[in-house]
Coordinates of C-alpha atoms in Angstrom, one line a residue:
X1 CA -3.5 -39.7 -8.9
X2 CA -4.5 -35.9 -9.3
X3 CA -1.3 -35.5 -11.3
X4 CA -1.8 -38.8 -13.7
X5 CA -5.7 -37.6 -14.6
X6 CA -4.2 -34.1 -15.4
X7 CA -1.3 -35.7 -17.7
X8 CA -4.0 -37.5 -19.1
X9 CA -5.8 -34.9 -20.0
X10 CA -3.6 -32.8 -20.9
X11 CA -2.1 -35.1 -23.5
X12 CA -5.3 -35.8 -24.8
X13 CA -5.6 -32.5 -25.9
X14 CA -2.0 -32.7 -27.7
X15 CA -2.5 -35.8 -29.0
X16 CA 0.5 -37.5 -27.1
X17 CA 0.6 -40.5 -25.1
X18 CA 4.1 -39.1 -23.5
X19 CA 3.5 -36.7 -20.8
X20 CA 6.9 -35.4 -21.2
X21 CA 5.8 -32.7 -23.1
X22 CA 3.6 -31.5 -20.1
X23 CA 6.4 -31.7 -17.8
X24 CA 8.9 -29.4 -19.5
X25 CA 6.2 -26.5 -19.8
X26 CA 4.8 -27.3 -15.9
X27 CA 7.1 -24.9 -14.2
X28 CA 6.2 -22.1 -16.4
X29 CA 2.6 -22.5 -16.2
X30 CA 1.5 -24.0 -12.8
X31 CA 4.4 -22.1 -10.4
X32 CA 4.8 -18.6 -9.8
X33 CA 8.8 -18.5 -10.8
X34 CA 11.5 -17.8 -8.0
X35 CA 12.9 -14.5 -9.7
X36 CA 13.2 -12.0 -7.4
X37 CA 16.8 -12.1 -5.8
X38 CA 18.1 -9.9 -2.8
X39 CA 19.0 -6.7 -4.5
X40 CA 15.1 -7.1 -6.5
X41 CA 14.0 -7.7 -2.9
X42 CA 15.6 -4.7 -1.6
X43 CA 14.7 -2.1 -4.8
X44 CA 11.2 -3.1 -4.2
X45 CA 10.9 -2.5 -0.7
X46 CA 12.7 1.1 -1.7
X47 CA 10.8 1.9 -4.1
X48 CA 7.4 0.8 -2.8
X49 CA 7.6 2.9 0.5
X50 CA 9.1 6.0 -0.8
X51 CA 6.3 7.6 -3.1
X52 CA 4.0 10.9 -2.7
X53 CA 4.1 10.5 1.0
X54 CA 8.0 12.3 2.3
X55 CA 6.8 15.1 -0.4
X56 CA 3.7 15.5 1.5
X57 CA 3.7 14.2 5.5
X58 CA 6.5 16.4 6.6
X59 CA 4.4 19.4 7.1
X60 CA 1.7 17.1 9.1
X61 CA 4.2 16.0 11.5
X62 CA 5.7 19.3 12.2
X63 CA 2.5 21.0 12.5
X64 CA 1.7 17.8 15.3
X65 CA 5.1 18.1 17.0
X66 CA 5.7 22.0 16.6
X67 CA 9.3 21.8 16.6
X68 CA 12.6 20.3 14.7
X69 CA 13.9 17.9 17.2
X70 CA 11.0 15.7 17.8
X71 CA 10.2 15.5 14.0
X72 CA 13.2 14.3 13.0
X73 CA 12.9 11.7 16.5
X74 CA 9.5 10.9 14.5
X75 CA 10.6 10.1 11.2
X76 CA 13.5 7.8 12.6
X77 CA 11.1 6.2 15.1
X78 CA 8.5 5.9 12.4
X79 CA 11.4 3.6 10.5
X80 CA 12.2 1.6 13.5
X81 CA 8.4 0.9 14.0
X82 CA 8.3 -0.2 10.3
X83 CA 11.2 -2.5 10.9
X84 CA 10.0 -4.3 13.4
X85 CA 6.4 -4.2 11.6
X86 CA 8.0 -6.1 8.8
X87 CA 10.1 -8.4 11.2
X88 CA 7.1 -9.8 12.2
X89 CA 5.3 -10.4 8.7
X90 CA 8.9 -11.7 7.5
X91 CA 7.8 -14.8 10.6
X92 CA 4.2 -14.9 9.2
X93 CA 5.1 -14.5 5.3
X94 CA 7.6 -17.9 6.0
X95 CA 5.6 -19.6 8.1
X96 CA 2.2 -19.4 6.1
X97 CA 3.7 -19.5 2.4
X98 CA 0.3 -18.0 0.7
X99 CA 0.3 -14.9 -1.0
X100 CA -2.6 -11.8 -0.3
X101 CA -0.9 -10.2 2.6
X102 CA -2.8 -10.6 5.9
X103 CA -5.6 -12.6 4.7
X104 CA -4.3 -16.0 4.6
X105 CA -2.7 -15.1 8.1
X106 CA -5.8 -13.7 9.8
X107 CA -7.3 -16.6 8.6
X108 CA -4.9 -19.0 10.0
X109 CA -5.0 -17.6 13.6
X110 CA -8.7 -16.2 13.9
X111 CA -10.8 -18.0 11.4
X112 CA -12.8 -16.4 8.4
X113 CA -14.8 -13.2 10.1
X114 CA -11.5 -11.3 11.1
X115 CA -10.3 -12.3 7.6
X116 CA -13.4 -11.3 5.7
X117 CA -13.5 -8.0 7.4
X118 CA -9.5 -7.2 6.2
X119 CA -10.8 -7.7 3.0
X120 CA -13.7 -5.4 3.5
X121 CA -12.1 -3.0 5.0
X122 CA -9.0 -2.8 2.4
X123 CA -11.5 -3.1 -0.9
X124 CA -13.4 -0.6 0.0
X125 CA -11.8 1.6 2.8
X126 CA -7.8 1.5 3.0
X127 CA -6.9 0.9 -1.1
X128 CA -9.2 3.5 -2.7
X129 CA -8.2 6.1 0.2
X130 CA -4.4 5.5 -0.3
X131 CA -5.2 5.8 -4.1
X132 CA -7.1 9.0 -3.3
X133 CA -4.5 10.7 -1.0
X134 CA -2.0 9.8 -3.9
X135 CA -3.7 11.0 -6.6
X136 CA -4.9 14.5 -4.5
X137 CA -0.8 14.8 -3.9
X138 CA 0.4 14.5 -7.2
X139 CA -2.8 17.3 -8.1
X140 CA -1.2 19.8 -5.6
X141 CA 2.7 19.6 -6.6
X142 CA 1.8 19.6 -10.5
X143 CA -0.5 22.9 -10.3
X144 CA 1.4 24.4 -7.3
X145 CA 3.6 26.4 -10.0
X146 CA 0.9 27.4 -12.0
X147 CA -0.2 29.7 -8.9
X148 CA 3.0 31.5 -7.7
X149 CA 2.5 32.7 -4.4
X150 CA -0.7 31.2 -3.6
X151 CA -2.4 28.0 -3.3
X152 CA -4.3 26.4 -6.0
X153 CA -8.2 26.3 -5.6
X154 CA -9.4 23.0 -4.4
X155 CA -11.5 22.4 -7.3
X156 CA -8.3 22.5 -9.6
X157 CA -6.5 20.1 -6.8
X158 CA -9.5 17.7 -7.1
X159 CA -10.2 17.9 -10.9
X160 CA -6.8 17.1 -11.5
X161 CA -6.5 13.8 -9.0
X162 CA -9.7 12.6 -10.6
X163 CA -8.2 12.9 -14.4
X164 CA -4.7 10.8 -13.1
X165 CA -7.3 8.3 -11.2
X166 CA -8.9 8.0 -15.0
X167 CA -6.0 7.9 -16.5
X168 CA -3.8 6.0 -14.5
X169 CA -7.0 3.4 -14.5
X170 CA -7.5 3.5 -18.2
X171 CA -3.8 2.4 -18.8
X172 CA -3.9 -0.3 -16.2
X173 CA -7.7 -1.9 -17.8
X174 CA -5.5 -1.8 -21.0
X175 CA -2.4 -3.2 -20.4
X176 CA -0.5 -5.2 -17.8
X177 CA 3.0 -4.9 -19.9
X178 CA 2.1 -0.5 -20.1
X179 CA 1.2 -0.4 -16.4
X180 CA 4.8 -2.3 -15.9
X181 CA 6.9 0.0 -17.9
X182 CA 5.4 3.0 -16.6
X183 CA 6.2 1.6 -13.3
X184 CA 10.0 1.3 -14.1
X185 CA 10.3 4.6 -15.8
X186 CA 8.5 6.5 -13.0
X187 CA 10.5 4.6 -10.3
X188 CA 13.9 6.3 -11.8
X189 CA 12.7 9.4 -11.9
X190 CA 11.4 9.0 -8.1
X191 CA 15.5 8.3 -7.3
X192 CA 16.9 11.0 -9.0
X193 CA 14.7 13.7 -7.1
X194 CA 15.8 12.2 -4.0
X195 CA 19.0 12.1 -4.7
X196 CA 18.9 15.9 -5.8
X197 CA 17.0 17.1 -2.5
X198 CA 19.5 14.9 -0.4
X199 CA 22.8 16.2 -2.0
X200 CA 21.6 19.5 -1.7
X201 CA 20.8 19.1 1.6
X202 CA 24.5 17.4 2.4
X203 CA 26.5 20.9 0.3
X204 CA 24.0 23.2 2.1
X205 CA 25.0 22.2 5.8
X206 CA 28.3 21.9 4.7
X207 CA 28.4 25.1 3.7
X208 CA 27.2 25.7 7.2
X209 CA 23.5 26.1 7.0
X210 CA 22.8 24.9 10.7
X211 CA 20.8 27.8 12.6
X212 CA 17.5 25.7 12.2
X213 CA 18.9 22.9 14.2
X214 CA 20.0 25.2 17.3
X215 CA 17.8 24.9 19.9
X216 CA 15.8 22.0 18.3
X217 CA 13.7 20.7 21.1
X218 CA 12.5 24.7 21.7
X219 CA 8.7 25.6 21.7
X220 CA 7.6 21.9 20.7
X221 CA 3.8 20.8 21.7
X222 CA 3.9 16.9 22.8
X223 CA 1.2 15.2 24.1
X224 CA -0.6 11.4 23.8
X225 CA -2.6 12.9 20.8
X226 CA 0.0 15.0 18.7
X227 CA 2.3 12.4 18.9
X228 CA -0.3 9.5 17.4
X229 CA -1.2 11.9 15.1
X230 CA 2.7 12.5 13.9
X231 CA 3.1 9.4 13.6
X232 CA 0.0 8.4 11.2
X233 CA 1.6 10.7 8.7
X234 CA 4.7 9.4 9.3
X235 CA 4.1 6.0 9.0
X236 CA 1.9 6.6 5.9
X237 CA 5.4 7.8 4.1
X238 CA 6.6 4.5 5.2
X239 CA 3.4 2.7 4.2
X240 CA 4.3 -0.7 1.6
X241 CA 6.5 -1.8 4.3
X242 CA 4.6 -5.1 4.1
X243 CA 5.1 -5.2 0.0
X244 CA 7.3 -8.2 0.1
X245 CA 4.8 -10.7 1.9
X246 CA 2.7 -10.2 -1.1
X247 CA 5.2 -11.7 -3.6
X248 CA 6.7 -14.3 -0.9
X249 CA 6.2 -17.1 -3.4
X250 CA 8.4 -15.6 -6.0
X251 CA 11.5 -14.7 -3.8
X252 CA 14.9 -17.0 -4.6
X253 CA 15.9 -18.4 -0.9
X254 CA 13.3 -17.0 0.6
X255 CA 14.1 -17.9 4.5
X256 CA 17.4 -16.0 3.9
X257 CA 16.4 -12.9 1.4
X258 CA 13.4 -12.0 3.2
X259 CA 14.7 -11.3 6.3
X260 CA 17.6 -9.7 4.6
X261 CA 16.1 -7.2 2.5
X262 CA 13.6 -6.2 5.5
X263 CA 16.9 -5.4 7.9
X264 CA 19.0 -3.6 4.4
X265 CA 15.8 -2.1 2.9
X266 CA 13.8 0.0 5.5
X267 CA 16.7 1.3 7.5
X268 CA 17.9 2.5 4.3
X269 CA 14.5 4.4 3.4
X270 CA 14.4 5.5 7.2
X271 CA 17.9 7.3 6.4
X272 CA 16.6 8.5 3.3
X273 CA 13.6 10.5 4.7
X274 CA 15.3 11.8 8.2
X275 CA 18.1 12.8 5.1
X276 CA 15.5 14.8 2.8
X277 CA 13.2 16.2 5.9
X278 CA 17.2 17.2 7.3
X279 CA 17.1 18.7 3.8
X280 CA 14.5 20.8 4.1
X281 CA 15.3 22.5 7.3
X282 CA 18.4 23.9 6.1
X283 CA 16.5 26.2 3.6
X284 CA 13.3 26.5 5.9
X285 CA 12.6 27.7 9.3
X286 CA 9.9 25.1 11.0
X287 CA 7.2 28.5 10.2
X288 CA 8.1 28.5 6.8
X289 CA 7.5 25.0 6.1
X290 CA 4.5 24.5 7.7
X291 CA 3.3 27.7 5.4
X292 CA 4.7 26.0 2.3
X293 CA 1.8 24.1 -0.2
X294 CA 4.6 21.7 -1.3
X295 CA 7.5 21.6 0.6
X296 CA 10.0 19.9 -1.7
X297 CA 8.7 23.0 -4.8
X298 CA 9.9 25.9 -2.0
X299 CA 13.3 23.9 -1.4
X300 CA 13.5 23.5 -5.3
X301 CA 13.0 27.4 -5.7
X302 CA 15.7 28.5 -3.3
X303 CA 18.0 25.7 -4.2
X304 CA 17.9 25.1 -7.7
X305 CA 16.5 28.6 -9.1
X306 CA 16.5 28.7 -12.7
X307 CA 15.9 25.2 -12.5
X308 CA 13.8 24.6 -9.8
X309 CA 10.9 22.9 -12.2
X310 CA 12.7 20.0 -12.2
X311 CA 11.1 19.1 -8.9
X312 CA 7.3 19.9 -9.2
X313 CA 7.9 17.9 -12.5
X314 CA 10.0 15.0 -10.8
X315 CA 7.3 14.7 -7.5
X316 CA 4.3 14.5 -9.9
X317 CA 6.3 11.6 -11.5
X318 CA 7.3 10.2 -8.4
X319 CA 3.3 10.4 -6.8
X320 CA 2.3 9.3 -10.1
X321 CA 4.1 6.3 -9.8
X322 CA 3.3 5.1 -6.2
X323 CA -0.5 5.8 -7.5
X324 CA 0.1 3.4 -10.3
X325 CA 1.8 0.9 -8.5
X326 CA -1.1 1.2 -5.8
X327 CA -3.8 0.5 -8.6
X328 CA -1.5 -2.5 -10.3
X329 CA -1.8 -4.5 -6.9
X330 CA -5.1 -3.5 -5.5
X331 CA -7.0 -4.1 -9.0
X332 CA -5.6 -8.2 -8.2
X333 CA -7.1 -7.6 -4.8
X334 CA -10.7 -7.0 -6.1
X335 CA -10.2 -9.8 -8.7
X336 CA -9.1 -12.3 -6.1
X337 CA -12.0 -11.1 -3.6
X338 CA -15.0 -11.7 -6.3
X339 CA -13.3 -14.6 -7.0
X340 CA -13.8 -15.9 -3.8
X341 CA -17.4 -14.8 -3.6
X342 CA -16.8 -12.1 -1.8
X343 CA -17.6 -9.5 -4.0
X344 CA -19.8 -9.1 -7.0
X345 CA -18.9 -11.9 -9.6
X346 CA -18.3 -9.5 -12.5
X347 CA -15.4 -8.2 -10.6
X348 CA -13.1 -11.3 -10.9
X349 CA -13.9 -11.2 -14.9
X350 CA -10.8 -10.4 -17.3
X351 CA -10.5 -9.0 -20.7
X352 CA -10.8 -10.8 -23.5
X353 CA -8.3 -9.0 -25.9
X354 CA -6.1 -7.7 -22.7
X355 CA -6.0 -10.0 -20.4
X356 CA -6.6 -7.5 -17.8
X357 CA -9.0 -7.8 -14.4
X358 CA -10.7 -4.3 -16.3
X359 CA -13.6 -4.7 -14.1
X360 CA -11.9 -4.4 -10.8
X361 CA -9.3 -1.8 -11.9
X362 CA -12.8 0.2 -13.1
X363 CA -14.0 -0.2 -10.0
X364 CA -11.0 0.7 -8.1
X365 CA -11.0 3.6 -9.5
X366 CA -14.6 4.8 -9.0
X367 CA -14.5 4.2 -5.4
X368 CA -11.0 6.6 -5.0
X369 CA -13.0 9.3 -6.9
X370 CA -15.6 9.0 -4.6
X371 CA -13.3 9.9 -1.9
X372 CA -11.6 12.8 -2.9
X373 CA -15.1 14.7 -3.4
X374 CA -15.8 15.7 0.1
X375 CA -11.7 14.7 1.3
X376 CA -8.4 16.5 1.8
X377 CA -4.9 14.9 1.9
X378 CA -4.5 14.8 6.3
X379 CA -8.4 14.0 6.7
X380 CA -8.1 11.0 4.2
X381 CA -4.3 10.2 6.2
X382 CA -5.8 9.7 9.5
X383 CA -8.6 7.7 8.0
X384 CA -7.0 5.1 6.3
X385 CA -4.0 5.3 9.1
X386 CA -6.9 4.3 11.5
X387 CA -8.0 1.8 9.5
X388 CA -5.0 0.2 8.3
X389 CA -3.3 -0.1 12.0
X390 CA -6.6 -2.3 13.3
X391 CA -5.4 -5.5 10.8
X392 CA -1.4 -4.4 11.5
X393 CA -2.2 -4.7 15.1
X394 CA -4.7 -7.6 14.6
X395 CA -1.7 -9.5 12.4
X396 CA 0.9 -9.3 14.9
X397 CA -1.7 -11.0 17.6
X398 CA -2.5 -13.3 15.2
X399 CA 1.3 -13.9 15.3
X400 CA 1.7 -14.2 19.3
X401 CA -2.0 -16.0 19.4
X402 CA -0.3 -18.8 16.9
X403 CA 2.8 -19.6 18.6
X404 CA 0.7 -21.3 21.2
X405 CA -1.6 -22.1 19.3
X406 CA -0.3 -23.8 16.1
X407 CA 3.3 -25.0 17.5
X408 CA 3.5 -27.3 15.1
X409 CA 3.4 -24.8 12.1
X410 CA 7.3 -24.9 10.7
X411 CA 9.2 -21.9 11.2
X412 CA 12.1 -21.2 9.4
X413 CA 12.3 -17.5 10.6
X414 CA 11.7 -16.9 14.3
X415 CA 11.7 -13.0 15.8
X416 CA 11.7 -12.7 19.6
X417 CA 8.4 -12.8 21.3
X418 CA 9.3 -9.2 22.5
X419 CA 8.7 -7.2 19.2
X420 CA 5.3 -8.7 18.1
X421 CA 4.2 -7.8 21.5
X422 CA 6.1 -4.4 20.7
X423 CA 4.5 -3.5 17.3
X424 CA 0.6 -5.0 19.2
X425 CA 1.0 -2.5 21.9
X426 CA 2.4 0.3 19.5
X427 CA -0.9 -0.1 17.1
X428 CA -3.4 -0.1 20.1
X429 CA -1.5 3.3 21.3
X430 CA -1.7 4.6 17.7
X431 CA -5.6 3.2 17.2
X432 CA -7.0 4.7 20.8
X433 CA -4.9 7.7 21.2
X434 CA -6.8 10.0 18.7
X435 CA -10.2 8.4 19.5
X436 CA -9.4 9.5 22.9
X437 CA -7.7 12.7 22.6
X438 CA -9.4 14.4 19.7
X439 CA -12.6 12.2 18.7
X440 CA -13.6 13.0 15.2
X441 CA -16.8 11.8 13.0
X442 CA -14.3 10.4 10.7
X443 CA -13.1 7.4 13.0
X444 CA -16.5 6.6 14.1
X445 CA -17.6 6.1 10.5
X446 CA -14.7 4.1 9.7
X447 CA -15.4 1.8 12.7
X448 CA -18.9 1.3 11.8
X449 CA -17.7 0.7 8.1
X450 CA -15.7 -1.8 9.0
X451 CA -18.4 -3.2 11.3
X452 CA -21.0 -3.6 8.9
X453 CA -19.0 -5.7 6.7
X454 CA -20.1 -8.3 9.7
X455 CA -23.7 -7.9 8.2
X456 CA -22.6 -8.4 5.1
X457 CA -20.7 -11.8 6.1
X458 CA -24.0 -13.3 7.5
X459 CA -26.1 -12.4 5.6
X460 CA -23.8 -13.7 2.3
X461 CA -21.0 -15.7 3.0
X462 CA -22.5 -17.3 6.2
X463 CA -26.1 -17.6 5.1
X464 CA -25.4 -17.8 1.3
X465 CA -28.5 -15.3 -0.1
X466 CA -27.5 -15.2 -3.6
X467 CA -30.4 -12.7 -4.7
X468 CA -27.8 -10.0 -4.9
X469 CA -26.0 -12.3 -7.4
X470 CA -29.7 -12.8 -9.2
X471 CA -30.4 -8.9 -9.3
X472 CA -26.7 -8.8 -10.7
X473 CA -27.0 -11.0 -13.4
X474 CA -28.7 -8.4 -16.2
X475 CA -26.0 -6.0 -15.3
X476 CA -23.4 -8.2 -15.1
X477 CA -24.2 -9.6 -18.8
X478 CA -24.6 -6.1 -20.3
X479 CA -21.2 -5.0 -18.2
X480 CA -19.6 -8.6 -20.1
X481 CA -20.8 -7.4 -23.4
X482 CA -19.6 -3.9 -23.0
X483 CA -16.4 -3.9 -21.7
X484 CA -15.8 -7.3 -23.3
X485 CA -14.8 -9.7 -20.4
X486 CA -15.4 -13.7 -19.1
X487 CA -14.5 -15.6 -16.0
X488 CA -10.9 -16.7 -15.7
X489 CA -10.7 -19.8 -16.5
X490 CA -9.5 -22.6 -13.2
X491 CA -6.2 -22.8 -12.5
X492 CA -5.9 -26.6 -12.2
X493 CA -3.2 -27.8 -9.6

């Protein structure tokens, strides 16, 4: 019936009886398309993960670890965890078929609170901060040559990450088909400095560069703490393991593909970074990396001197790009969250003449300037890793809680029970141990951030008060007239 009444309509409005008309465009308009194939699957997983964060985490889990052997155990156990991670979501993303990442599932096995607070927590705690820890990377490797032999101030480091967070959210507010291409361009250029630092890696131990590696396990400093903390950083290199759930919808075959590019993908980034950080150590001795502002700019200079500004140049394009990419997703997330009443309406308003969600991008962007003020780059990385591994933790319970409780949910990919229960006890390791080992102010304010999004719940989804949305309206009609945007118009289905 719902499928006559919209012919109906819609041949009203061409003036056809025939609704054939209707049914040749339907595809194009009503479905997300099945486009993305295996090797799509796989280059997105690649190039999602590896961004600003093997250019900048390597120090952090040295200086947590102390020593060769157990950073290198890190990075590959880091890539085993993110495996198994997206094992798990690969279950979820096929059994629950709705896009938005761990929404729809925390939704499914807890109800609407857990899944409310995600998207608190991720609009205005885990995507700014990941924007912010980008953008404040890409500032240090681009002015690091400008100040030979020292570091660059902070307030050069921080006015730099705010002008890409302007820029990279002006070109995003003005065009989806810009944002795209810059995307593709930046991700090539991301490849070709990792191949460079990996093949220079491979000739240099050929040539017998090895004395860094003897005696690997020597003066290292493990304990319940330093190890957590390792593995943050690690794991935010890794971090967009969970890319692929997002676009579930639009994956050809996904039962077989998803699962597919998981197991080919992420092993291959793992090798990658234990590749690049193997790299490193053949030029540095553990001292002088942990003394190095940018790692991969002191390998470049003893490498590839004269030419070692090709990779300041290439890590600011590969940092720029994972930035980018970060704000192209999470602008949709804002959008899709005042949609659904959970945010301010003027935030799920496009552009008129770009057809854009400017708003949301704008806001985005604000919020990750906002953090960079009083943050550095490992403060930020413990508090979004913090935050992030609550809902990874709470997803994969959500998994185990729903194969007794929703048995009758089809499942076309089923993991053993063992590595959900795996990843759960992994994330409440990686949640307590710092709390417990080395409390800071940071993780209680992050807590209570996410804890007051309960407040906000009751008070406005629960309760409905709409005198927020009353106080809003002025602003939200001058905001409509100046940046010139509407409501999206229903999608019918």
């Amino acid at each position: 019936m719902g499928e006559e009444s919209l012919r109906k309509r819609k041949g009203e409005h061409s003036g056809k009886e025939d609704g054939q008309s209707v049914q040749s465009h339907e595809p194009q308009t009503m479905n997300l398309q099945k486009q993305v194939g295996l090797i799509s699957g796989i280059c997105m997983i690649v190039g999602t993960i590896i961004g600003s964060g093997i250019f900048v985490s390597p120090k952090s889990v040295l200086a947590n670890v102390g020593a060769v052997g157990p950073c290198l155990t890190i990075w590959a156990a880091c890539g085993i965890l993110a495996t198994l991670g997206a094992l798990c979501y690969a279950e979820l993303g096929t059994m629950i078929t709705k896009s938005g990442g761990e929404y729809p599932y925390l939704m499914e096995a807890f109800g609407p609170i857990p899944a409310f607070l995600f998207s608190w927590t991720s609009l205005l705690v885990t995507k700014p901060s990941s924007f912010a820890i980008i953008c404040l990377s890409f500032a240090e490797y681009a002015s690091t040559p400008f100040y030979p032999g020292c570091d660059p101030p902070q307030v050069v480091i921080k006015c730099l990450a705010a002008a890409a967070i302007v820029i990279i959210t002006i070109v995003n507010s003005l065009s989806v088909k810009l944002g795209s291409y810059l995307q593709n361009f930046l991700t090539a250029a991301k490849m070709i400095i990792v191949t460079i630092i990996i093949v220079s890696g491979i000739v240099l131990l050929a040539q017998g560069k090895t004395e860094n590696f003897e005696d690997s396990f020597k003066d290292s400093k493990i304990s319940v703490s330093s190890i957590g903390l390792a593995f943050y950083n690690g794991l935010w290199a890794y971090d967009g393991w969970n890319q692929l759930n997002y676009i579930t919808e639009e994956l050809k075959n996904p039962y077989r593909n998803l699962p597919l590019s998981i197991i080919i993908g992420i092993p291959l980034v793992t090798v990658c970074y234990v590749l690049i950080n193997i790299s490193y150590f053949t030029v540095m001795t553990s001292t002088e990396l942990l003394q190095s502002q940018a790692v991969a700019v002191t390998f470049g200079d003893r490498v590839l001197y004269p030419a070692s500004w090709i990779v300041p140049l290439f890590v600011a394009f590969s940092t720029i790009g994972s930035a980018n990419g970060t704000c192209f997703t999470a602008g949709r997330l804002v959008y899709v969250a005042g949609r659904e009443g959970h945010m301010l309406k003027v935030l799920s308003y496009i552009s008129v003449k770009r057809l854009t969600p400017a708003p949301a991008i704008i806001f985005y962007g604000a919020i990750a300037i906002i953090y960079i003020i009083p943050g550095d780059i490992d403060t930020l990385i413990n508090y979004f890793s913090f935050a992030v591994w609550i809902f990874y933790g709470l997803t994969t319970v959500g998994l185990i809680v729903m194969r007794f409780t929703r048995k009758e949910l089809r499942r076309p990919i089923r993991i053993p029970i063992i590595i959900p229960v795996i990843v759960t006890l992994v994330s409440i390791l990686l949640v307590l141990a710092p709390i417990i080992s080395a409390p800071e102010l940071a993780y209680l304010y992050c807590v209570l951030f996410i804890l007051s999004g309960l407040i906000v719940y009751v008070l406005f989804v629960h309760f409905k008060f709409n005198w927020p949305q009353k106080i809003s309206k002025p602003i939200t009609m001058h905001l409509q007239m100046l940046l010139e945007v509407v409501p999206a118009e229903e999608v019918t289905e």
